Amino acid sequence: MEKVPMTAEGFTALEAEIKHLKTVERPRIIKLIAEARAHGDLSENAEYHAAKDLQGLTEARMADLEDKLSRADIIDVSKLKGDQVMFGATVTLVDEDTDDKVKYRIVGETEASVKDGKISITSPIARALLGKRKKDVVEVSTPGGGKSYEIVKVEFK
């Protein structure tokens, strides 16, 4: 089994999601199924089938999350330091074409969220950044074409 790298924060978030699914969503769905079953003929009961589909999706999501947690390789970012980009680093970049600054934290796939400034270690930009240092320039292939970024800060927090 392949280990899944993640931060302690990401591990805690997955645990919280599983707890929510088990303690809130699962009972809610069971109630929906029971209510729909009370309407009678199940073969033409859209509410019943929708609730059963939702139950299947929820159970699959829980199984997926539990699998990821069981294979988690928790990396304590607070113990990392240095000037080289690696898992857990928060990297500030400047787009060489527009001078726009962006800040990304390199995290595991399960915790990636671009809107929160977290990019997956397997993303093209993270792969281009790994091993680089402050003042290095990296070329990244994006769907809109190539981009050049200068690394202006590498930090671990």
PDB file of C-alpha atoms in Angstrom:
ATOM      1  CA  MET A   1       0.000   0.000   0.000  1.00  0.00           C
ATOM      2  CA  GLU A   2       1.283   3.381  -1.010  1.00  0.00           C
ATOM      3  CA  LYS A   3       1.536   5.982   1.744  1.00  0.00           C
ATOM      4  CA  VAL A   4      -0.455   9.211   1.365  1.00  0.00           C
ATOM      5  CA  PRO A   5       1.546  12.259   2.507  1.00  0.00           C
ATOM      6  CA  MET A   6      -0.431  14.837   4.446  1.00  0.00           C
ATOM      7  CA  THR A   7      -0.022  17.474   7.077  1.00  0.00           C
ATOM      8  CA  ALA A   8      -1.336  16.981  10.603  1.00  0.00           C
ATOM      9  CA  GLU A   9      -3.922  19.647   9.765  1.00  0.00           C
ATOM     10  CA  GLY A  10      -5.069  17.654   6.733  1.00  0.00           C
ATOM     11  CA  PHE A  11      -5.269  14.438   8.786  1.00  0.00           C
ATOM     12  CA  THR A  12      -7.431  16.187  11.393  1.00  0.00           C
ATOM     13  CA  ALA A  13      -9.714  17.571   8.671  1.00  0.00           C
ATOM     14  CA  LEU A  14     -10.241  14.086   7.215  1.00  0.00           C
ATOM     15  CA  GLU A  15     -11.022  12.696  10.664  1.00  0.00           C
ATOM     16  CA  ALA A  16     -13.545  15.489  11.204  1.00  0.00           C
ATOM     17  CA  GLU A  17     -15.188  14.801   7.832  1.00  0.00           C
ATOM     18  CA  ILE A  18     -15.532  11.091   8.618  1.00  0.00           C
ATOM     19  CA  LYS A  19     -17.001  11.899  12.031  1.00  0.00           C
ATOM     20  CA  HIS A  20     -19.511  14.271  10.395  1.00  0.00           C
ATOM     21  CA  LEU A  21     -20.477  11.672   7.789  1.00  0.00           C
ATOM     22  CA  LYS A  22     -20.968   8.988  10.451  1.00  0.00           C
ATOM     23  CA  THR A  23     -22.732  11.046  13.113  1.00  0.00           C
ATOM     24  CA  VAL A  24     -24.745  13.532  11.037  1.00  0.00           C
ATOM     25  CA  GLU A  25     -25.099  12.451   7.416  1.00  0.00           C
ATOM     26  CA  ARG A  26     -25.576   8.701   7.898  1.00  0.00           C
ATOM     27  CA  PRO A  27     -28.456   9.122  10.435  1.00  0.00           C
ATOM     28  CA  ARG A  28     -30.045  11.809   8.222  1.00  0.00           C
ATOM     29  CA  ILE A  29     -29.960   9.510   5.199  1.00  0.00           C
ATOM     30  CA  ILE A  30     -31.364   6.582   7.194  1.00  0.00           C
ATOM     31  CA  LYS A  31     -34.248   8.847   8.213  1.00  0.00           C
ATOM     32  CA  LEU A  32     -34.807   9.873   4.571  1.00  0.00           C
ATOM     33  CA  ILE A  33     -34.895   6.218   3.506  1.00  0.00           C
ATOM     34  CA  ALA A  34     -37.367   5.343   6.263  1.00  0.00           C
ATOM     35  CA  GLU A  35     -39.636   8.280   5.323  1.00  0.00           C
ATOM     36  CA  ALA A  36     -39.505   7.362   1.633  1.00  0.00           C
ATOM     37  CA  ARG A  37     -40.165   3.686   2.419  1.00  0.00           C
ATOM     38  CA  ALA A  38     -43.307   4.727   4.307  1.00  0.00           C
ATOM     39  CA  HIS A  39     -44.760   6.122   1.075  1.00  0.00           C
ATOM     40  CA  GLY A  40     -45.323   2.619  -0.220  1.00  0.00           C
ATOM     41  CA  ASP A  41     -44.365   1.028  -3.564  1.00  0.00           C
ATOM     42  CA  LEU A  42     -40.550   1.202  -3.675  1.00  0.00           C
ATOM     43  CA  SER A  43     -40.223   0.324  -7.366  1.00  0.00           C
ATOM     44  CA  GLU A  44     -41.545   3.739  -8.452  1.00  0.00           C
ATOM     45  CA  ASN A  45     -40.504   5.767  -5.429  1.00  0.00           C
ATOM     46  CA  ALA A  46     -38.020   8.406  -6.620  1.00  0.00           C
ATOM     47  CA  GLU A  47     -37.390   9.705  -3.092  1.00  0.00           C
ATOM     48  CA  TYR A  48     -36.426   6.221  -1.933  1.00  0.00           C
ATOM     49  CA  HIS A  49     -34.053   5.650  -4.860  1.00  0.00           C
ATOM     50  CA  ALA A  50     -32.473   9.092  -4.430  1.00  0.00           C
ATOM     51  CA  ALA A  51     -31.919   8.440  -0.715  1.00  0.00           C
ATOM     52  CA  LYS A  52     -30.416   5.003  -1.443  1.00  0.00           C
ATOM     53  CA  ASP A  53     -28.079   6.583  -4.038  1.00  0.00           C
ATOM     54  CA  LEU A  54     -27.053   9.219  -1.498  1.00  0.00           C
ATOM     55  CA  GLN A  55     -26.430   6.466   1.044  1.00  0.00           C
ATOM     56  CA  GLY A  56     -24.180   4.628  -1.416  1.00  0.00           C
ATOM     57  CA  LEU A  57     -22.200   7.787  -2.208  1.00  0.00           C
ATOM     58  CA  THR A  58     -21.801   8.623   1.484  1.00  0.00           C
ATOM     59  CA  GLU A  59     -20.647   5.108   2.375  1.00  0.00           C
ATOM     60  CA  ALA A  60     -18.166   5.145  -0.535  1.00  0.00           C
ATOM     61  CA  ARG A  61     -16.819   8.538   0.591  1.00  0.00           C
ATOM     62  CA  MET A  62     -16.346   7.246   4.137  1.00  0.00           C
ATOM     63  CA  ALA A  63     -14.542   4.136   2.881  1.00  0.00           C
ATOM     64  CA  ASP A  64     -12.265   6.288   0.702  1.00  0.00           C
ATOM     65  CA  LEU A  65     -11.443   8.635   3.582  1.00  0.00           C
ATOM     66  CA  GLU A  66     -10.789   5.749   5.976  1.00  0.00           C
ATOM     67  CA  ASP A  67      -8.460   4.195   3.402  1.00  0.00           C
ATOM     68  CA  LYS A  68      -6.522   7.461   3.078  1.00  0.00           C
ATOM     69  CA  LEU A  69      -6.286   7.838   6.848  1.00  0.00           C
ATOM     70  CA  SER A  70      -5.010   4.282   7.219  1.00  0.00           C
ATOM     71  CA  ARG A  71      -2.264   5.008   4.667  1.00  0.00           C
ATOM     72  CA  ALA A  72      -1.482   8.513   5.952  1.00  0.00           C
ATOM     73  CA  ASP A  73       2.126   9.567   6.256  1.00  0.00           C
ATOM     74  CA  ILE A  74       1.751  12.564   8.548  1.00  0.00           C
ATOM     75  CA  ILE A  75       4.484  15.132   8.078  1.00  0.00           C
ATOM     76  CA  ASP A  76       4.944  17.624  10.903  1.00  0.00           C
ATOM     77  CA  VAL A  77       5.633  20.828   8.993  1.00  0.00           C
ATOM     78  CA  SER A  78       6.529  22.715  12.186  1.00  0.00           C
ATOM     79  CA  LYS A  79       9.704  20.611  12.442  1.00  0.00           C
ATOM     80  CA  LEU A  80      10.815  21.409   8.893  1.00  0.00           C
ATOM     81  CA  LYS A  81      13.106  24.289   8.042  1.00  0.00           C
ATOM     82  CA  GLY A  82      15.498  25.444   5.403  1.00  0.00           C
ATOM     83  CA  ASP A  83      15.358  27.349   2.174  1.00  0.00           C
ATOM     84  CA  GLN A  84      14.593  24.474  -0.169  1.00  0.00           C
ATOM     85  CA  VAL A  85      11.030  23.883  -1.412  1.00  0.00           C
ATOM     86  CA  MET A  86       9.612  20.580  -0.168  1.00  0.00           C
ATOM     87  CA  PHE A  87       6.366  19.120   1.113  1.00  0.00           C
ATOM     88  CA  GLY A  88       4.759  21.495   3.614  1.00  0.00           C
ATOM     89  CA  ALA A  89       6.590  24.597   2.434  1.00  0.00           C
ATOM     90  CA  THR A  90       4.726  27.842   1.918  1.00  0.00           C
ATOM     91  CA  VAL A  91       6.199  29.419  -1.187  1.00  0.00           C
ATOM     92  CA  THR A  92       5.736  33.001  -2.330  1.00  0.00           C
ATOM     93  CA  LEU A  93       6.143  33.457  -6.072  1.00  0.00           C
ATOM     94  CA  VAL A  94       6.210  36.394  -8.444  1.00  0.00           C
ATOM     95  CA  ASP A  95       4.863  35.921 -11.958  1.00  0.00           C
ATOM     96  CA  GLU A  96       7.660  37.232 -14.181  1.00  0.00           C
ATOM     97  CA  ASP A  97       5.218  38.467 -16.839  1.00  0.00           C
ATOM     98  CA  THR A  98       2.719  40.327 -14.652  1.00  0.00           C
ATOM     99  CA  ASP A  99       4.652  40.875 -11.370  1.00  0.00           C
ATOM    100  CA  ASP A 100       1.655  39.371  -9.532  1.00  0.00           C
ATOM    101  CA  LYS A 101       2.513  37.689  -6.237  1.00  0.00           C
ATOM    102  CA  VAL A 102       0.995  34.347  -5.278  1.00  0.00           C
ATOM    103  CA  LYS A 103       1.504  32.229  -2.203  1.00  0.00           C
ATOM    104  CA  TYR A 104       1.037  28.464  -2.151  1.00  0.00           C
ATOM    105  CA  ARG A 105       1.461  25.820   0.509  1.00  0.00           C
ATOM    106  CA  ILE A 106       2.486  22.415  -0.834  1.00  0.00           C
ATOM    107  CA  VAL A 107       0.277  19.732   0.702  1.00  0.00           C
ATOM    108  CA  GLY A 108      -1.023  16.233   0.014  1.00  0.00           C
ATOM    109  CA  GLU A 109      -3.593  15.544  -2.676  1.00  0.00           C
ATOM    110  CA  THR A 110      -6.457  15.112  -0.207  1.00  0.00           C
ATOM    111  CA  GLU A 111      -6.001  18.569   1.315  1.00  0.00           C
ATOM    112  CA  ALA A 112      -5.320  20.586  -1.841  1.00  0.00           C
ATOM    113  CA  SER A 113      -7.534  23.643  -2.349  1.00  0.00           C
ATOM    114  CA  VAL A 114      -6.309  26.374  -4.683  1.00  0.00           C
ATOM    115  CA  LYS A 115      -8.813  28.871  -3.275  1.00  0.00           C
ATOM    116  CA  ASP A 116      -7.189  28.334   0.144  1.00  0.00           C
ATOM    117  CA  GLY A 117      -3.682  28.607  -1.339  1.00  0.00           C
ATOM    118  CA  LYS A 118      -2.941  24.887  -0.935  1.00  0.00           C
ATOM    119  CA  ILE A 119      -1.623  22.975  -3.937  1.00  0.00           C
ATOM    120  CA  SER A 120      -1.091  19.252  -4.270  1.00  0.00           C
ATOM    121  CA  ILE A 121       2.453  17.943  -4.243  1.00  0.00           C
ATOM    122  CA  THR A 122       1.558  16.193  -7.513  1.00  0.00           C
ATOM    123  CA  SER A 123       0.408  19.379  -9.282  1.00  0.00           C
ATOM    124  CA  PRO A 124       2.556  20.705 -12.155  1.00  0.00           C
ATOM    125  CA  ILE A 125       3.527  23.864 -10.259  1.00  0.00           C
ATOM    126  CA  ALA A 126       4.497  21.971  -7.092  1.00  0.00           C
ATOM    127  CA  ARG A 127       6.550  19.469  -9.089  1.00  0.00           C
ATOM    128  CA  ALA A 128       8.362  22.376 -10.752  1.00  0.00           C
ATOM    129  CA  LEU A 129       9.049  24.002  -7.369  1.00  0.00           C
ATOM    130  CA  LEU A 130      10.309  20.961  -5.453  1.00  0.00           C
ATOM    131  CA  GLY A 131      14.016  21.200  -4.670  1.00  0.00           C
ATOM    132  CA  LYS A 132      14.272  24.850  -5.727  1.00  0.00           C
ATOM    133  CA  ARG A 133      15.363  27.745  -3.514  1.00  0.00           C
ATOM    134  CA  LYS A 134      14.704  31.440  -3.035  1.00  0.00           C
ATOM    135  CA  LYS A 135      15.583  33.513  -6.146  1.00  0.00           C
ATOM    136  CA  ASP A 136      15.328  30.464  -8.444  1.00  0.00           C
ATOM    137  CA  VAL A 137      13.147  30.879 -11.519  1.00  0.00           C
ATOM    138  CA  VAL A 138      10.850  28.018 -12.466  1.00  0.00           C
ATOM    139  CA  GLU A 139       9.037  27.303 -15.693  1.00  0.00           C
ATOM    140  CA  VAL A 140       5.573  25.783 -15.330  1.00  0.00           C
ATOM    141  CA  SER A 141       3.442  24.345 -18.098  1.00  0.00           C
ATOM    142  CA  THR A 142      -0.153  25.436 -17.598  1.00  0.00           C
ATOM    143  CA  PRO A 143      -3.266  24.917 -19.713  1.00  0.00           C
ATOM    144  CA  GLY A 144      -2.908  28.562 -20.821  1.00  0.00           C
ATOM    145  CA  GLY A 145       0.740  28.093 -21.817  1.00  0.00           C
ATOM    146  CA  GLY A 146       4.092  28.313 -20.080  1.00  0.00           C
ATOM    147  CA  LYS A 147       4.578  30.557 -17.053  1.00  0.00           C
ATOM    148  CA  SER A 148       7.744  31.747 -15.341  1.00  0.00           C
ATOM    149  CA  TYR A 149       7.828  32.355 -11.614  1.00  0.00           C
ATOM    150  CA  GLU A 150      10.578  33.622  -9.351  1.00  0.00           C
ATOM    151  CA  ILE A 151      10.645  32.186  -5.846  1.00  0.00           C
ATOM    152  CA  VAL A 152      10.826  35.097  -3.429  1.00  0.00           C
ATOM    153  CA  LYS A 153      10.195  33.301  -0.141  1.00  0.00           C
ATOM    154  CA  VAL A 154      10.226  29.749   1.242  1.00  0.00           C
ATOM    155  CA  GLU A 155       8.885  29.231   4.743  1.00  0.00           C
ATOM    156  CA  PHE A 156       7.558  26.468   6.971  1.00  0.00           C
ATOM    157  CA  LYS A 157       4.742  27.288   9.363  1.00  0.00           C
TER     158      LYS A 157
END
